[in-house]
Coordinates of C-alpha atoms in Angstrom, one line a residue:
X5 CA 11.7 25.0 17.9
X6 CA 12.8 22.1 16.2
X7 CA 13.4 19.7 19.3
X8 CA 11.9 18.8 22.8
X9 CA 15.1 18.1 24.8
X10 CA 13.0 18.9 28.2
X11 CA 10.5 15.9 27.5
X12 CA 11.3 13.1 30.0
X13 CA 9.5 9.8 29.4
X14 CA 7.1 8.7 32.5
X15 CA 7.9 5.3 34.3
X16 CA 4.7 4.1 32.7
X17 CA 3.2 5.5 29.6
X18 CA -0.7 6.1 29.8
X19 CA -3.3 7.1 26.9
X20 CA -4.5 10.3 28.5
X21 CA -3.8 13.0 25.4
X22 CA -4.5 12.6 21.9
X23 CA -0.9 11.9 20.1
X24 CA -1.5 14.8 17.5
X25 CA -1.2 14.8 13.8
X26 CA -3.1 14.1 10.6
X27 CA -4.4 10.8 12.2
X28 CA -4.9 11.5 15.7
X29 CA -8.4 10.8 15.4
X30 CA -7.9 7.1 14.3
X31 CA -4.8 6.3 16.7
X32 CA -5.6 4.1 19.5
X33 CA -3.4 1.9 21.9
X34 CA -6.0 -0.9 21.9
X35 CA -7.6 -3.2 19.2
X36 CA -10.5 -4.7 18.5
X37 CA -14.1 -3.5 16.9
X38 CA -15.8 -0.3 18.1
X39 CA -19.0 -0.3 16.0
X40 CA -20.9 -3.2 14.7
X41 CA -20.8 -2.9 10.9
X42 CA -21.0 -5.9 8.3
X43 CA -18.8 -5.7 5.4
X44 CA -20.9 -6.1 2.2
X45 CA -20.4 -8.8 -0.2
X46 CA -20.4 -8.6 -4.2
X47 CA -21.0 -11.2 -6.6
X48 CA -17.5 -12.2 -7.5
X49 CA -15.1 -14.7 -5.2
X50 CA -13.1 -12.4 -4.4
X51 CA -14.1 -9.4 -1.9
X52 CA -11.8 -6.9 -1.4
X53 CA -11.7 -4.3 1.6
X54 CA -9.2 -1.8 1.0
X55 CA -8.1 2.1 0.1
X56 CA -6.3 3.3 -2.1
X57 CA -3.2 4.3 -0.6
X58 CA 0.2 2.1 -1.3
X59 CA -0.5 -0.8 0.6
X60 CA -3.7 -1.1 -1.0
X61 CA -2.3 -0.3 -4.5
X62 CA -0.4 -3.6 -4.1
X63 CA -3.5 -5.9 -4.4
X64 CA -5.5 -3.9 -6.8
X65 CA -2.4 -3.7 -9.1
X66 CA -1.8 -7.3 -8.8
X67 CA -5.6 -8.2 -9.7
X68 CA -6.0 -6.1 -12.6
X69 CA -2.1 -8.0 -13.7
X70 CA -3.6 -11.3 -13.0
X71 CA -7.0 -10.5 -15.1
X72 CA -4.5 -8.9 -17.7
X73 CA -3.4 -12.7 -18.1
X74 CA -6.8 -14.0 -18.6
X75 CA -7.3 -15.2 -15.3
X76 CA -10.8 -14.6 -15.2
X77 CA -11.2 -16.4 -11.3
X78 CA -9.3 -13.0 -10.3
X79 CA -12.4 -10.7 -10.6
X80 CA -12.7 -9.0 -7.7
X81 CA -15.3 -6.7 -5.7
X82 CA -12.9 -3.7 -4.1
X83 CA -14.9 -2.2 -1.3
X84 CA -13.8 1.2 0.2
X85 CA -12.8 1.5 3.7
X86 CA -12.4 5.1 4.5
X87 CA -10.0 4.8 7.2
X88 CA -10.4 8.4 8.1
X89 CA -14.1 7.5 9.4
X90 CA -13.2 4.5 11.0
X91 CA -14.8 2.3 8.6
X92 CA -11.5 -0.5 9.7
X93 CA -13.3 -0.9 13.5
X94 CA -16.5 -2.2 11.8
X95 CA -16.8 -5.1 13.1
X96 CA -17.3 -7.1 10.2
X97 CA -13.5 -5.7 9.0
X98 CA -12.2 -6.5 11.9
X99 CA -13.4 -10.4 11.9
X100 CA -11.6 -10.3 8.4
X101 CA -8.8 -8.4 9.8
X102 CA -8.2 -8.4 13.2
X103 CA -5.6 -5.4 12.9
X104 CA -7.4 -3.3 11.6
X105 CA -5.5 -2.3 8.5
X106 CA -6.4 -2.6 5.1
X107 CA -5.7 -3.9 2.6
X108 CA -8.1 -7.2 3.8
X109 CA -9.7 -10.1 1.6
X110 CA -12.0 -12.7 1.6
X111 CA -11.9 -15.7 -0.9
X112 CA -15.3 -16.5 -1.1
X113 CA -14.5 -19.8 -4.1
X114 CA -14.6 -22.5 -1.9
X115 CA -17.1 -23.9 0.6
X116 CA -15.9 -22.0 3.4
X117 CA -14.3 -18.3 3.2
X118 CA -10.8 -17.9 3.6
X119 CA -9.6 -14.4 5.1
X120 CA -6.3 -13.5 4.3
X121 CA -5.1 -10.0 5.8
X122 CA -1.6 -8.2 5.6
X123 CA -0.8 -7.2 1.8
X124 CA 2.5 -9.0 1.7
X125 CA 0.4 -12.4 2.2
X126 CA -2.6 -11.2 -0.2
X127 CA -0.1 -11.0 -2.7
X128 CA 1.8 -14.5 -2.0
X129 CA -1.7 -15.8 -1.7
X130 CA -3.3 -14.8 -5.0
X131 CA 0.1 -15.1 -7.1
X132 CA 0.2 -18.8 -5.7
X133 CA -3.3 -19.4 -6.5
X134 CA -3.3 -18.4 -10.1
X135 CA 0.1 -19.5 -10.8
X136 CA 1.5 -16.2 -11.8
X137 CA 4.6 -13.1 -10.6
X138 CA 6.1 -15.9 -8.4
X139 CA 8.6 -17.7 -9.7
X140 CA 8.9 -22.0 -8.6
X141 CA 12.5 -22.8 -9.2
X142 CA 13.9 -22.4 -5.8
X143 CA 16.2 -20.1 -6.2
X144 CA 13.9 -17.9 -8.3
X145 CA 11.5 -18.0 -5.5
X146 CA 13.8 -17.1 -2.4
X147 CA 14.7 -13.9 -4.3
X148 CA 11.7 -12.8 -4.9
X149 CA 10.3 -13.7 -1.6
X150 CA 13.2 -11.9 -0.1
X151 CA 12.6 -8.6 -1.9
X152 CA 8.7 -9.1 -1.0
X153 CA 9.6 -9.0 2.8
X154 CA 12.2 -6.4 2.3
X155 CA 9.4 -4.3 0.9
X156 CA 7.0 -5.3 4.1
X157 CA 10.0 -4.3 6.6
X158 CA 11.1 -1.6 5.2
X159 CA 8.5 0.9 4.5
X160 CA 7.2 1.7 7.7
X161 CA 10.3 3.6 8.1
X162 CA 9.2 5.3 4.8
X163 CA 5.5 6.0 6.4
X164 CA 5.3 5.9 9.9
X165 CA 8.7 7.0 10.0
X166 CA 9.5 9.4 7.4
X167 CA 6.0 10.0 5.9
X168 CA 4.9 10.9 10.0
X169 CA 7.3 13.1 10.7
X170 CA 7.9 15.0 7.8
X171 CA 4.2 15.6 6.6
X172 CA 2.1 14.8 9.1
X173 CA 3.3 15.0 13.1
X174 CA 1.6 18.2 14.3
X175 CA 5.3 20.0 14.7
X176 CA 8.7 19.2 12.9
X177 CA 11.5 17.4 14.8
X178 CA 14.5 17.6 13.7
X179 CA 16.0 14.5 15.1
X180 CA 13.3 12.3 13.9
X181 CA 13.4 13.6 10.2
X182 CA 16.8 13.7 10.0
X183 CA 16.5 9.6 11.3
X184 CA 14.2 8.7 8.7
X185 CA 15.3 10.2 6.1
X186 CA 18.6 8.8 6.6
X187 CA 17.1 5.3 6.4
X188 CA 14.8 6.4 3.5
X189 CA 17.8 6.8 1.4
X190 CA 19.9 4.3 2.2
X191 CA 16.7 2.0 1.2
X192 CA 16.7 4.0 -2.2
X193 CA 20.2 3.0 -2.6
X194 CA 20.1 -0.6 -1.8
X195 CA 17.0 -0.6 -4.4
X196 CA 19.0 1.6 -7.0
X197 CA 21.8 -0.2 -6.7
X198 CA 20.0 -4.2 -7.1
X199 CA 17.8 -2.3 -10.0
X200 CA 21.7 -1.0 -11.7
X201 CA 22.2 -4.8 -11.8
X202 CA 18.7 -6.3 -12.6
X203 CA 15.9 -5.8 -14.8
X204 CA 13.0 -6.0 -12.3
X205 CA 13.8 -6.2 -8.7
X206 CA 13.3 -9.9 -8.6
X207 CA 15.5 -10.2 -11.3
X208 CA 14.6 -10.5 -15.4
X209 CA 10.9 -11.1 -14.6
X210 CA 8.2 -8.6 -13.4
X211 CA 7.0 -10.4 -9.9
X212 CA 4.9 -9.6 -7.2
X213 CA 8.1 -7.9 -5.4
X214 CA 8.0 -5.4 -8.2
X215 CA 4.2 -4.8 -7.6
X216 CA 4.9 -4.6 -3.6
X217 CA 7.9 -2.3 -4.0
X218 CA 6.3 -0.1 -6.5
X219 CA 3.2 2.0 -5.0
X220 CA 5.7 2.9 -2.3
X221 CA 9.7 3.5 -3.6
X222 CA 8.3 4.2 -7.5
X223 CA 5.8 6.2 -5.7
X224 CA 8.0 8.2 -4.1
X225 CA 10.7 8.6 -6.8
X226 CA 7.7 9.6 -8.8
X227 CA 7.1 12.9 -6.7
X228 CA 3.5 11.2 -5.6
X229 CA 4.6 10.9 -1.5
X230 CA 4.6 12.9 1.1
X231 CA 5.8 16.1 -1.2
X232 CA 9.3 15.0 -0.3
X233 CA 10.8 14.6 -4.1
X234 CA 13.7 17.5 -3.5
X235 CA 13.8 17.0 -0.1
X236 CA 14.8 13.8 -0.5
X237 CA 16.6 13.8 -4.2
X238 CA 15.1 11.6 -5.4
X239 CA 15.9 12.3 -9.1
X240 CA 19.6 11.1 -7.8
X241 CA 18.5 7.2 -8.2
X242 CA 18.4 6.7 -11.8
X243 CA 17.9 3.0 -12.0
X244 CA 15.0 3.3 -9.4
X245 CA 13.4 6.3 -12.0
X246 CA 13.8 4.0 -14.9
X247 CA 12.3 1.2 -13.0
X248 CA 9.6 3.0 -12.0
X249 CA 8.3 4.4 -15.6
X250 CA 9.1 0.7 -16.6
X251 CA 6.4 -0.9 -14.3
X252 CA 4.2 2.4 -14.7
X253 CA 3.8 2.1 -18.5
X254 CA 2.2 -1.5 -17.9
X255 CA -2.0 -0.8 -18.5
X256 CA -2.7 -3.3 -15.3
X257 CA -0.5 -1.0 -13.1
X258 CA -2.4 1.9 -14.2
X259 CA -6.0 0.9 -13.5
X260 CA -4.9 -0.9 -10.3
X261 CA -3.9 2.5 -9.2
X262 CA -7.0 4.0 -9.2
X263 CA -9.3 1.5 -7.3
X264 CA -10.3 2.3 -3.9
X265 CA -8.5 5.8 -4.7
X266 CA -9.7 9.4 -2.7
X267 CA -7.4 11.6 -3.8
X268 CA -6.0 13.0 -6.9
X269 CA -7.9 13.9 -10.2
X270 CA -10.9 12.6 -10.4
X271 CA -10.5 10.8 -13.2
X272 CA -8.4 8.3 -11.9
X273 CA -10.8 7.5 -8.8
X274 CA -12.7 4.4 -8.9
X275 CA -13.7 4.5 -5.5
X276 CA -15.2 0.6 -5.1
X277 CA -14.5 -1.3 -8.9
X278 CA -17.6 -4.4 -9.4
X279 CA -17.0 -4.8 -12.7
X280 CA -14.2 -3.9 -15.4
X281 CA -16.6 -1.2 -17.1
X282 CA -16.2 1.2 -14.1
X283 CA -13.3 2.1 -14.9
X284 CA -15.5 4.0 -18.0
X285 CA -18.1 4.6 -16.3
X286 CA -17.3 4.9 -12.8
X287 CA -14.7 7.1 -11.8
X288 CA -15.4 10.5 -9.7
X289 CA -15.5 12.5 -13.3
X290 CA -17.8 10.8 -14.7
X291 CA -20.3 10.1 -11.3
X292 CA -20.1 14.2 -11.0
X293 CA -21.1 14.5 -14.6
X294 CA -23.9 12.1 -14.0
X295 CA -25.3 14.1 -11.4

């Protein structure tokens, strides 16, 4: 059975099952800490809470670019919060991100702290604090702003949509797969189609809209998401592939990708990154080995 044509929505919806799935142990309808916890704090400025998934590859990726520079204020602590174990209702994530979500940091340069939570505003933050992957000339700027928030509204559709239904909801509906898929591709083809046109997505320059977009569109036309490569032909957007080997050959993308990281080979998880030496010393291969 593909469909549940029977189900009528009640007159007022009530939390009284759990809603199923891969995450139904984390899903809640209400916010707010459930555990007192305090986040721990390295020795650099800049103390990152985070996981390795895409939105959490954005900030790690553009961190390891912005060290890549020379910016040597840029070295970071990442932290791991394993979202599977709750470790986002501590409640010292939560006073540093009040939704619960990672990716969440706290700039610790200045007399007082500064939070900053959603990854779409880490990124604006950091590349306007060092200078760097956002253009000033105006016009420069809007576009690359405008692909940034394009990114940030258009891939829940990819994960909460797309990615729910076809890899994670507990059965397969037909109707909501079909949906987001549909909307999946037609945001591969606006992409493929700006990238047939444009260097970078921003335009000649590698920005931090190319660093948003990536761990989530070059992710999945690189066969990494939700298993959903033929499903979803991805092969089909050329500029997006060629793009997306483009911004994958850079070094900085490559290490970025493995911080805060729980799946995969273990040799490209660096489950909390202190110092740039863990990436030799540090990664799940190499801890195993220790052992």
């Amino acid at each position: 059975m593909t469909d549940t044509p029977d189900y009528v929505p009640p007159k007022v919806w009530a939390w009284n099952k759990a809603s199923g799935g891969r995450f139904a142990a984390i899903n809640r309808p209400v916010a707010g800490a459930t555990h007192d916890k305090a986040l721990p704090v390295g020795e650099h400025p800049l103390q990152l809470y985070s996981l390795g998934t895409p939105n959490g590859q954005k900030v790690t990726i553009l961190l390891e670019e912005l060290l890549a520079l020379g910016h040597a204020g840029a070295e970071y602590d990442a932290w791991l919060i394993n979202i599977g174990e709750g470790d986002q209702f501590g409640s010292g994530f939560v006073e540093v991100n009040p939704n619960s979500k990672i990716p969440a940091l706290l700039d610790r340069s200045g007399p007082t702290p500064v939070r900053v939570f959603e990854s779409g505003a880490i990124l604006v933050y950091l590349a306007e604090k060092f200078g760097a992957f956002l253009p000033v000339e105006a016009g420069a700027r809007a576009e690359c702003l405008s692909w940034l928030f394009w990114q940030m509204g258009s891939a829940p559709y990819l994960g909460g949509g797309f990615g729910h239904f076809y890899a994670y909801a507990p059965s397969k509906i037909e109707y909501a797969i079909d949906r987001f898929a549909m909307e999946v591709k037609r945001q591969l083809d606006v992409l493929d189609r700006r990238l047939a046109e444009s260097e970078y997505v921003a335009g000649p320059d590698y920005t931090i809209a190319d660093i948003a977009i990536f761990p989530w569109y070059g992710g999945l036309a690189k066969g990494w998401l939700y298993g959903a490569a033929e499903f979803l032909s991805v092969a089909d957007y050329t500029h997006v592939q060629r793009w997306a080997d483009a911004v994958l050959a850079r070094p900085a993308v490559a290490r970025g990708r493995m911080v805060n990281r729980m799946s995969g080979e273990p040799s490209e998880q660096l489950r909390e990154r202190h110092d740039a030496s863990d990436f030799d010393t540090r990664t799940q291969d190499k801890l195993a080995s220790a052992d």
